[in-house]
């Protein structure tokens, strides 16, 4: 299959979205930019189209998808019940990086929800995404547009390298601003629970609906996560990644890099702008947690492209905002290789 790349540089290019939007409504797969990461979209009400997503990504069928909408009024079409806390969150944080889980209606196909009686819904804030969704006129099921297991794509080039030849359209709208997947909150139980940390923080949520819990599985690997996708390894680069935290992280990274390079292992470092660490490859991700989040997945992919065999990521942020989401993703990618010093 030939993959058509459509570049959108400004609102003037929005007319270039019509063909892909019509194809999307008719059952084709379209990868598109969002503020979190790039999504791989299909008409959520078309079972055949949705099943193509799982094939293109190699995604396990027990991992449900997020349905993307452009108007809060579309929720009623998908949700059996919208609790007041769910409504308050939608009104406050949409459009934006928050996914709200509600009881689903029958019309939502089983392949979207992996057979669960709930559905995950989000309204993205990226203007290109909203325009595409509006033009298609349908709710769009979309997981991240990567091959399952790889870091989520934050640029159209990442999508191209994973899915070229497998899907008919990729919309290029530039780099994703947040760079990590959305916060997922379940509102279907007695107490709302954060199943995945992301761009909207626990504190921001609590300011709107009062105290919320994290899914205990986020901190206890012996528990089964309520979001099926959280049980997978995810986000991993080919290289062996180790995360280094704490006051002496830079010195420790320098020591480890030296040893690694002496063993003739191609060694990369991911760190902040102001660090100087000697390694075969160094990728700097800015000086704030927000910039680190936005650059992390691209850095992991770039390290693979450079041929790094081992990566040390120096993580100087220990706050509980977007930092929680960074730690969640990078710890998973490191599969337990974490050095605290
Ligand atoms: P992705 O779109 O690849 O970022 O993944 C979406 C995340 O939301 C995965 O971790 C899913 O398991 C989770 N998710 C989607 N729908 C539901 C649902 N109905 N209940 C719980 N988790 C869900
Ligand atoms: Mg994903």
JSON list of N, CA and C in Angstrom, two decimals, residues 176-241:
[
{"chain": "A", "resi": 176, "resn": "UNK", "atom": "N", "xyz": [4.69, 16.92, 18.51]},
{"chain": "A", "resi": 176, "resn": "UNK", "atom": "CA", "xyz": [3.67, 16.96, 19.57]},
{"chain": "A", "resi": 176, "resn": "UNK", "atom": "C", "xyz": [4.18, 17.80, 20.74]},
{"chain": "A", "resi": 177, "resn": "UNK", "atom": "N", "xyz": [3.32, 18.67, 21.26]},
{"chain": "A", "resi": 177, "resn": "UNK", "atom": "CA", "xyz": [3.77, 19.61, 22.30]},
{"chain": "A", "resi": 177, "resn": "UNK", "atom": "C", "xyz": [4.01, 18.96, 23.66]},
{"chain": "A", "resi": 178, "resn": "UNK", "atom": "N", "xyz": [3.09, 18.10, 24.10]},
{"chain": "A", "resi": 178, "resn": "UNK", "atom": "CA", "xyz": [3.25, 17.46, 25.42]},
{"chain": "A", "resi": 178, "resn": "UNK", "atom": "C", "xyz": [4.28, 16.33, 25.33]},
{"chain": "A", "resi": 179, "resn": "UNK", "atom": "N", "xyz": [4.15, 15.48, 24.33]},
{"chain": "A", "resi": 179, "resn": "UNK", "atom": "CA", "xyz": [5.16, 14.45, 24.07]},
{"chain": "A", "resi": 179, "resn": "UNK", "atom": "C", "xyz": [4.97, 13.16, 24.85]},
{"chain": "A", "resi": 180, "resn": "UNK", "atom": "N", "xyz": [4.06, 13.12, 25.81]},
{"chain": "A", "resi": 180, "resn": "UNK", "atom": "CA", "xyz": [3.72, 11.88, 26.53]},
{"chain": "A", "resi": 180, "resn": "UNK", "atom": "C", "xyz": [2.22, 11.67, 26.38]},
{"chain": "A", "resi": 181, "resn": "UNK", "atom": "N", "xyz": [1.79, 10.41, 26.48]},
{"chain": "A", "resi": 181, "resn": "UNK", "atom": "CA", "xyz": [0.38, 10.10, 26.28]},
{"chain": "A", "resi": 181, "resn": "UNK", "atom": "C", "xyz": [-0.48, 10.75, 27.38]},
{"chain": "A", "resi": 182, "resn": "UNK", "atom": "N", "xyz": [-1.79, 10.81, 27.09]},
{"chain": "A", "resi": 182, "resn": "UNK", "atom": "CA", "xyz": [-2.73, 11.49, 27.99]},
{"chain": "A", "resi": 182, "resn": "UNK", "atom": "C", "xyz": [-2.82, 10.83, 29.37]},
{"chain": "A", "resi": 183, "resn": "UNK", "atom": "N", "xyz": [-3.23, 11.62, 30.34]},
{"chain": "A", "resi": 183, "resn": "UNK", "atom": "CA", "xyz": [-3.63, 11.08, 31.64]},
{"chain": "A", "resi": 183, "resn": "UNK", "atom": "C", "xyz": [-4.93, 10.30, 31.42]},
{"chain": "A", "resi": 184, "resn": "UNK", "atom": "N", "xyz": [-5.03, 9.10, 32.01]},
{"chain": "A", "resi": 184, "resn": "UNK", "atom": "CA", "xyz": [-6.27, 8.32, 31.90]},
{"chain": "A", "resi": 184, "resn": "UNK", "atom": "C", "xyz": [-6.91, 8.26, 33.28]},
{"chain": "A", "resi": 185, "resn": "UNK", "atom": "N", "xyz": [-8.17, 8.71, 33.38]},
{"chain": "A", "resi": 185, "resn": "UNK", "atom": "CA", "xyz": [-8.88, 8.64, 34.66]},
{"chain": "A", "resi": 185, "resn": "UNK", "atom": "C", "xyz": [-10.18, 7.85, 34.52]},
{"chain": "A", "resi": 186, "resn": "UNK", "atom": "N", "xyz": [-10.37, 6.89, 35.43]},
{"chain": "A", "resi": 186, "resn": "UNK", "atom": "CA", "xyz": [-11.56, 6.05, 35.44]},
{"chain": "A", "resi": 186, "resn": "UNK", "atom": "C", "xyz": [-12.59, 6.68, 36.37]},
{"chain": "A", "resi": 187, "resn": "UNK", "atom": "N", "xyz": [-13.77, 6.97, 35.84]},
{"chain": "A", "resi": 187, "resn": "UNK", "atom": "CA", "xyz": [-14.82, 7.59, 36.67]},
{"chain": "A", "resi": 187, "resn": "UNK", "atom": "C", "xyz": [-15.99, 6.64, 36.90]},
{"chain": "A", "resi": 188, "resn": "UNK", "atom": "N", "xyz": [-15.77, 5.35, 36.62]},
{"chain": "A", "resi": 188, "resn": "UNK", "atom": "CA", "xyz": [-16.92, 4.42, 36.67]},
{"chain": "A", "resi": 188, "resn": "UNK", "atom": "C", "xyz": [-17.09, 3.75, 38.02]},
{"chain": "A", "resi": 189, "resn": "UNK", "atom": "N", "xyz": [-16.09, 3.86, 38.90]},
{"chain": "A", "resi": 189, "resn": "UNK", "atom": "CA", "xyz": [-16.21, 3.24, 40.22]},
{"chain": "A", "resi": 189, "resn": "UNK", "atom": "C", "xyz": [-16.62, 4.30, 41.25]},
{"chain": "A", "resi": 190, "resn": "UNK", "atom": "N", "xyz": [-16.72, 3.88, 42.52]},
{"chain": "A", "resi": 190, "resn": "UNK", "atom": "CA", "xyz": [-17.15, 4.83, 43.55]},
{"chain": "A", "resi": 190, "resn": "UNK", "atom": "C", "xyz": [-16.21, 6.03, 43.64]},
{"chain": "A", "resi": 191, "resn": "UNK", "atom": "N", "xyz": [-14.88, 5.73, 43.58]},
{"chain": "A", "resi": 191, "resn": "UNK", "atom": "CA", "xyz": [-13.91, 6.84, 43.64]},
{"chain": "A", "resi": 191, "resn": "UNK", "atom": "C", "xyz": [-13.15, 6.92, 42.33]},
{"chain": "A", "resi": 192, "resn": "UNK", "atom": "N", "xyz": [-13.00, 8.14, 41.78]},
{"chain": "A", "resi": 192, "resn": "UNK", "atom": "CA", "xyz": [-12.24, 8.27, 40.54]},
{"chain": "A", "resi": 192, "resn": "UNK", "atom": "C", "xyz": [-10.78, 7.86, 40.75]},
{"chain": "A", "resi": 193, "resn": "UNK", "atom": "N", "xyz": [-10.20, 7.21, 39.72]},
{"chain": "A", "resi": 193, "resn": "UNK", "atom": "CA", "xyz": [-8.85, 6.68, 39.87]},
{"chain": "A", "resi": 193, "resn": "UNK", "atom": "C", "xyz": [-8.02, 7.00, 38.63]},
{"chain": "A", "resi": 194, "resn": "UNK", "atom": "N", "xyz": [-6.79, 7.48, 38.84]},
{"chain": "A", "resi": 194, "resn": "UNK", "atom": "CA", "xyz": [-5.88, 7.72, 37.71]},
{"chain": "A", "resi": 194, "resn": "UNK", "atom": "C", "xyz": [-5.22, 6.40, 37.33]},
{"chain": "A", "resi": 195, "resn": "UNK", "atom": "N", "xyz": [-5.46, 5.96, 36.10]},
{"chain": "A", "resi": 195, "resn": "UNK", "atom": "CA", "xyz": [-4.90, 4.68, 35.66]},
{"chain": "A", "resi": 195, "resn": "UNK", "atom": "C", "xyz": [-3.56, 4.88, 34.96]},
{"chain": "A", "resi": 196, "resn": "UNK", "atom": "N", "xyz": [-3.37, 6.08, 34.40]},
{"chain": "A", "resi": 196, "resn": "UNK", "atom": "CA", "xyz": [-2.10, 6.38, 33.72]},
{"chain": "A", "resi": 196, "resn": "UNK", "atom": "C", "xyz": [-1.79, 7.85, 33.95]},
{"chain": "A", "resi": 197, "resn": "UNK", "atom": "N", "xyz": [-0.61, 8.19, 34.50]},
{"chain": "A", "resi": 197, "resn": "UNK", "atom": "CA", "xyz": [-0.27, 9.60, 34.65]},
{"chain": "A", "resi": 197, "resn": "UNK", "atom": "C", "xyz": [0.08, 10.20, 33.28]},
{"chain": "A", "resi": 198, "resn": "UNK", "atom": "N", "xyz": [-0.19, 11.49, 33.09]},
{"chain": "A", "resi": 198, "resn": "UNK", "atom": "CA", "xyz": [0.09, 12.11, 31.79]},
{"chain": "A", "resi": 198, "resn": "UNK", "atom": "C", "xyz": [0.13, 13.62, 31.91]},
{"chain": "A", "resi": 199, "resn": "UNK", "atom": "N", "xyz": [-0.25, 14.29, 30.85]},
{"chain": "A", "resi": 199, "resn": "UNK", "atom": "CA", "xyz": [-0.12, 15.75, 30.75]},
{"chain": "A", "resi": 199, "resn": "UNK", "atom": "C", "xyz": [-0.94, 16.53, 31.77]},
{"chain": "A", "resi": 200, "resn": "UNK", "atom": "N", "xyz": [-2.07, 15.99, 32.22]},
{"chain": "A", "resi": 200, "resn": "UNK", "atom": "CA", "xyz": [-2.85, 16.65, 33.28]},
{"chain": "A", "resi": 200, "resn": "UNK", "atom": "C", "xyz": [-2.49, 15.96, 34.59]},
{"chain": "A", "resi": 201, "resn": "UNK", "atom": "N", "xyz": [-2.08, 16.77, 35.59]},
{"chain": "A", "resi": 201, "resn": "UNK", "atom": "CA", "xyz": [-1.53, 16.17, 36.81]},
{"chain": "A", "resi": 201, "resn": "UNK", "atom": "C", "xyz": [-2.63, 15.85, 37.83]},
{"chain": "A", "resi": 202, "resn": "UNK", "atom": "N", "xyz": [-2.28, 15.02, 38.82]},
{"chain": "A", "resi": 202, "resn": "UNK", "atom": "CA", "xyz": [-3.20, 14.65, 39.90]},
{"chain": "A", "resi": 202, "resn": "UNK", "atom": "C", "xyz": [-3.68, 15.91, 40.62]},
{"chain": "A", "resi": 203, "resn": "UNK", "atom": "N", "xyz": [-2.75, 16.83, 40.85]},
{"chain": "A", "resi": 203, "resn": "UNK", "atom": "CA", "xyz": [-3.11, 18.06, 41.57]},
{"chain": "A", "resi": 203, "resn": "UNK", "atom": "C", "xyz": [-4.14, 18.87, 40.77]},
{"chain": "A", "resi": 204, "resn": "UNK", "atom": "N", "xyz": [-3.93, 19.00, 39.47]},
{"chain": "A", "resi": 204, "resn": "UNK", "atom": "CA", "xyz": [-4.89, 19.74, 38.63]},
{"chain": "A", "resi": 204, "resn": "UNK", "atom": "C", "xyz": [-6.28, 19.10, 38.71]},
{"chain": "A", "resi": 205, "resn": "UNK", "atom": "N", "xyz": [-6.31, 17.76, 38.69]},
{"chain": "A", "resi": 205, "resn": "UNK", "atom": "CA", "xyz": [-7.58, 17.04, 38.75]},
{"chain": "A", "resi": 205, "resn": "UNK", "atom": "C", "xyz": [-8.25, 17.27, 40.11]},
{"chain": "A", "resi": 206, "resn": "UNK", "atom": "N", "xyz": [-7.45, 17.19, 41.17]},
{"chain": "A", "resi": 206, "resn": "UNK", "atom": "CA", "xyz": [-8.00, 17.33, 42.53]},
{"chain": "A", "resi": 206, "resn": "UNK", "atom": "C", "xyz": [-8.57, 18.73, 42.77]},
{"chain": "A", "resi": 207, "resn": "UNK", "atom": "N", "xyz": [-8.00, 19.73, 42.08]},
{"chain": "A", "resi": 207, "resn": "UNK", "atom": "CA", "xyz": [-8.55, 21.08, 42.21]},
{"chain": "A", "resi": 207, "resn": "UNK", "atom": "C", "xyz": [-9.98, 21.16, 41.67]},
{"chain": "A", "resi": 208, "resn": "UNK", "atom": "N", "xyz": [-10.35, 20.24, 40.81]},
{"chain": "A", "resi": 208, "resn": "UNK", "atom": "CA", "xyz": [-11.69, 20.26, 40.21]},
{"chain": "A", "resi": 208, "resn": "UNK", "atom": "C", "xyz": [-12.67, 19.31, 40.92]},
{"chain": "A", "resi": 209, "resn": "UNK", "atom": "N", "xyz": [-12.21, 18.09, 41.24]},
{"chain": "A", "resi": 209, "resn": "UNK", "atom": "CA", "xyz": [-13.18, 17.10, 41.78]},
{"chain": "A", "resi": 209, "resn": "UNK", "atom": "C", "xyz": [-12.81, 16.56, 43.16]},
{"chain": "A", "resi": 210, "resn": "UNK", "atom": "N", "xyz": [-11.82, 17.15, 43.81]},
{"chain": "A", "resi": 210, "resn": "UNK", "atom": "CA", "xyz": [-11.42, 16.64, 45.14]},
{"chain": "A", "resi": 210, "resn": "UNK", "atom": "C", "xyz": [-10.49, 15.45, 45.00]},
{"chain": "A", "resi": 211, "resn": "UNK", "atom": "N", "xyz": [-10.25, 14.77, 46.12]},
{"chain": "A", "resi": 211, "resn": "UNK", "atom": "CA", "xyz": [-9.14, 13.81, 46.13]},
{"chain": "A", "resi": 211, "resn": "UNK", "atom": "C", "xyz": [-9.39, 12.62, 45.21]},
{"chain": "A", "resi": 212, "resn": "UNK", "atom": "N", "xyz": [-8.34, 12.23, 44.49]},
{"chain": "A", "resi": 212, "resn": "UNK", "atom": "CA", "xyz": [-8.39, 11.05, 43.63]},
{"chain": "A", "resi": 212, "resn": "UNK", "atom": "C", "xyz": [-7.22, 10.14, 43.97]},
{"chain": "A", "resi": 213, "resn": "UNK", "atom": "N", "xyz": [-7.35, 8.87, 43.60]},
{"chain": "A", "resi": 213, "resn": "UNK", "atom": "CA", "xyz": [-6.30, 7.89, 43.87]},
{"chain": "A", "resi": 213, "resn": "UNK", "atom": "C", "xyz": [-5.55, 7.58, 42.59]},
{"chain": "A", "resi": 214, "resn": "UNK", "atom": "N", "xyz": [-4.33, 7.08, 42.74]},
{"chain": "A", "resi": 214, "resn": "UNK", "atom": "CA", "xyz": [-3.65, 6.45, 41.61]},
{"chain": "A", "resi": 214, "resn": "UNK", "atom": "C", "xyz": [-4.01, 4.96, 41.65]},
{"chain": "A", "resi": 215, "resn": "UNK", "atom": "N", "xyz": [-4.10, 4.31, 40.49]},
{"chain": "A", "resi": 215, "resn": "UNK", "atom": "CA", "xyz": [-4.25, 2.86, 40.45]},
{"chain": "A", "resi": 215, "resn": "UNK", "atom": "C", "xyz": [-3.06, 2.26, 41.21]},
{"chain": "A", "resi": 216, "resn": "UNK", "atom": "N", "xyz": [-3.33, 1.44, 42.26]},
{"chain": "A", "resi": 216, "resn": "UNK", "atom": "CA", "xyz": [-2.22, 0.88, 43.05]},
{"chain": "A", "resi": 216, "resn": "UNK", "atom": "C", "xyz": [-1.18, 0.16, 42.19]},
{"chain": "A", "resi": 217, "resn": "UNK", "atom": "N", "xyz": [-1.60, -0.37, 41.04]},
{"chain": "A", "resi": 217, "resn": "UNK", "atom": "CA", "xyz": [-0.65, -1.09, 40.18]},
{"chain": "A", "resi": 217, "resn": "UNK", "atom": "C", "xyz": [0.46, -0.19, 39.64]},
{"chain": "A", "resi": 218, "resn": "UNK", "atom": "N", "xyz": [0.25, 1.14, 39.67]},
{"chain": "A", "resi": 218, "resn": "UNK", "atom": "CA", "xyz": [1.29, 2.05, 39.17]},
{"chain": "A", "resi": 218, "resn": "UNK", "atom": "C", "xyz": [2.54, 1.99, 40.03]},
{"chain": "A", "resi": 219, "resn": "UNK", "atom": "N", "xyz": [2.37, 1.69, 41.33]},
{"chain": "A", "resi": 219, "resn": "UNK", "atom": "CA", "xyz": [3.55, 1.62, 42.19]},
{"chain": "A", "resi": 219, "resn": "UNK", "atom": "C", "xyz": [3.84, 0.21, 42.70]},
{"chain": "A", "resi": 220, "resn": "UNK", "atom": "N", "xyz": [2.94, -0.74, 42.41]},
{"chain": "A", "resi": 220, "resn": "UNK", "atom": "CA", "xyz": [3.14, -2.11, 42.90]},
{"chain": "A", "resi": 220, "resn": "UNK", "atom": "C", "xyz": [3.03, -3.09, 41.73]},
{"chain": "A", "resi": 221, "resn": "UNK", "atom": "N", "xyz": [4.18, -3.54, 41.22]},
{"chain": "A", "resi": 221, "resn": "UNK", "atom": "CA", "xyz": [4.18, -4.40, 40.03]},
{"chain": "A", "resi": 221, "resn": "UNK", "atom": "C", "xyz": [3.48, -5.73, 40.23]},
{"chain": "A", "resi": 222, "resn": "UNK", "atom": "N", "xyz": [3.18, -6.11, 41.49]},
{"chain": "A", "resi": 222, "resn": "UNK", "atom": "CA", "xyz": [2.50, -7.40, 41.69]},
{"chain": "A", "resi": 222, "resn": "UNK", "atom": "C", "xyz": [1.00, -7.27, 41.43]},
{"chain": "A", "resi": 223, "resn": "UNK", "atom": "N", "xyz": [0.49, -6.02, 41.31]},
{"chain": "A", "resi": 223, "resn": "UNK", "atom": "CA", "xyz": [-0.95, -5.82, 41.08]},
{"chain": "A", "resi": 223, "resn": "UNK", "atom": "C", "xyz": [-1.25, -5.69, 39.58]},
{"chain": "A", "resi": 224, "resn": "UNK", "atom": "N", "xyz": [-2.46, -6.11, 39.17]},
{"chain": "A", "resi": 224, "resn": "UNK", "atom": "CA", "xyz": [-2.84, -6.00, 37.76]},
{"chain": "A", "resi": 224, "resn": "UNK", "atom": "C", "xyz": [-3.40, -4.61, 37.48]},
{"chain": "A", "resi": 225, "resn": "UNK", "atom": "N", "xyz": [-2.81, -3.88, 36.50]},
{"chain": "A", "resi": 225, "resn": "UNK", "atom": "CA", "xyz": [-3.32, -2.53, 36.21]},
{"chain": "A", "resi": 225, "resn": "UNK", "atom": "C", "xyz": [-4.74, -2.56, 35.66]},
{"chain": "A", "resi": 226, "resn": "UNK", "atom": "N", "xyz": [-5.53, -1.55, 36.01]},
{"chain": "A", "resi": 226, "resn": "UNK", "atom": "CA", "xyz": [-6.90, -1.48, 35.51]},
{"chain": "A", "resi": 226, "resn": "UNK", "atom": "C", "xyz": [-6.93, -1.09, 34.02]},
{"chain": "A", "resi": 227, "resn": "UNK", "atom": "N", "xyz": [-5.95, -0.31, 33.58]},
{"chain": "A", "resi": 227, "resn": "UNK", "atom": "CA", "xyz": [-5.83, -0.03, 32.14]},
{"chain": "A", "resi": 227, "resn": "UNK", "atom": "C", "xyz": [-5.01, -1.17, 31.54]},
{"chain": "A", "resi": 228, "resn": "UNK", "atom": "N", "xyz": [-5.64, -2.01, 30.70]},
{"chain": "A", "resi": 228, "resn": "UNK", "atom": "CA", "xyz": [-4.92, -3.19, 30.21]},
{"chain": "A", "resi": 228, "resn": "UNK", "atom": "C", "xyz": [-3.57, -2.86, 29.58]},
{"chain": "A", "resi": 229, "resn": "UNK", "atom": "N", "xyz": [-3.50, -1.69, 28.90]},
{"chain": "A", "resi": 229, "resn": "UNK", "atom": "CA", "xyz": [-2.25, -1.34, 28.21]},
{"chain": "A", "resi": 229, "resn": "UNK", "atom": "C", "xyz": [-1.08, -1.13, 29.15]},
{"chain": "A", "resi": 230, "resn": "UNK", "atom": "N", "xyz": [-1.35, -0.83, 30.41]},
{"chain": "A", "resi": 230, "resn": "UNK", "atom": "CA", "xyz": [-0.27, -0.52, 31.34]},
{"chain": "A", "resi": 230, "resn": "UNK", "atom": "C", "xyz": [0.52, -1.76, 31.75]},
{"chain": "A", "resi": 231, "resn": "UNK", "atom": "N", "xyz": [0.01, -2.95, 31.40]},
{"chain": "A", "resi": 231, "resn": "UNK", "atom": "CA", "xyz": [0.77, -4.14, 31.80]},
{"chain": "A", "resi": 231, "resn": "UNK", "atom": "C", "xyz": [1.89, -4.45, 30.80]},
{"chain": "A", "resi": 232, "resn": "UNK", "atom": "N", "xyz": [1.86, -3.82, 29.64]},
{"chain": "A", "resi": 232, "resn": "UNK", "atom": "CA", "xyz": [2.88, -4.12, 28.64]},
{"chain": "A", "resi": 232, "resn": "UNK", "atom": "C", "xyz": [4.14, -3.29, 28.89]},
{"chain": "A", "resi": 233, "resn": "UNK", "atom": "N", "xyz": [5.27, -3.82, 28.37]},
{"chain": "A", "resi": 233, "resn": "UNK", "atom": "CA", "xyz": [6.56, -3.17, 28.62]},
{"chain": "A", "resi": 233, "resn": "UNK", "atom": "C", "xyz": [6.61, -1.78, 27.98]},
{"chain": "A", "resi": 234, "resn": "UNK", "atom": "N", "xyz": [6.22, -1.67, 26.70]},
{"chain": "A", "resi": 234, "resn": "UNK", "atom": "CA", "xyz": [6.07, -0.33, 26.11]},
{"chain": "A", "resi": 234, "resn": "UNK", "atom": "C", "xyz": [7.36, 0.45, 25.91]},
{"chain": "A", "resi": 235, "resn": "UNK", "atom": "N", "xyz": [7.27, 1.43, 25.11]},
{"chain": "A", "resi": 235, "resn": "UNK", "atom": "CA", "xyz": [8.19, 2.57, 25.04]},
{"chain": "A", "resi": 235, "resn": "UNK", "atom": "C", "xyz": [9.68, 2.22, 24.96]},
{"chain": "A", "resi": 236, "resn": "UNK", "atom": "N", "xyz": [10.01, 0.97, 24.72]},
{"chain": "A", "resi": 236, "resn": "UNK", "atom": "CA", "xyz": [11.41, 0.61, 24.86]},
{"chain": "A", "resi": 236, "resn": "UNK", "atom": "C", "xyz": [12.22, 0.87, 23.60]},
{"chain": "A", "resi": 237, "resn": "UNK", "atom": "N", "xyz": [13.38, 1.51, 23.73]},
{"chain": "A", "resi": 237, "resn": "UNK", "atom": "CA", "xyz": [14.30, 1.59, 22.60]},
{"chain": "A", "resi": 237, "resn": "UNK", "atom": "C", "xyz": [15.00, 0.23, 22.45]},
{"chain": "A", "resi": 238, "resn": "UNK", "atom": "N", "xyz": [15.72, 0.04, 21.31]},
{"chain": "A", "resi": 238, "resn": "UNK", "atom": "CA", "xyz": [16.45, -1.23, 21.13]},
{"chain": "A", "resi": 238, "resn": "UNK", "atom": "C", "xyz": [17.60, -1.30, 22.12]},
{"chain": "A", "resi": 239, "resn": "UNK", "atom": "N", "xyz": [18.23, -0.16, 22.36]},
{"chain": "A", "resi": 239, "resn": "UNK", "atom": "CA", "xyz": [19.38, -0.13, 23.27]},
{"chain": "A", "resi": 239, "resn": "UNK", "atom": "C", "xyz": [18.93, -0.41, 24.71]},
{"chain": "A", "resi": 240, "resn": "UNK", "atom": "N", "xyz": [19.89, -0.85, 25.52]},
{"chain": "A", "resi": 240, "resn": "UNK", "atom": "CA", "xyz": [19.59, -1.09, 26.94]},
{"chain": "A", "resi": 240, "resn": "UNK", "atom": "C", "xyz": [19.61, 0.26, 27.67]},
{"chain": "A", "resi": 241, "resn": "UNK", "atom": "N", "xyz": [18.48, 0.60, 28.26]},
{"chain": "A", "resi": 241, "resn": "UNK", "atom": "CA", "xyz": [18.35, 1.92, 28.90]},
{"chain": "A", "resi": 241, "resn": "UNK", "atom": "C", "xyz": [18.45, 1.80, 30.42]}
]
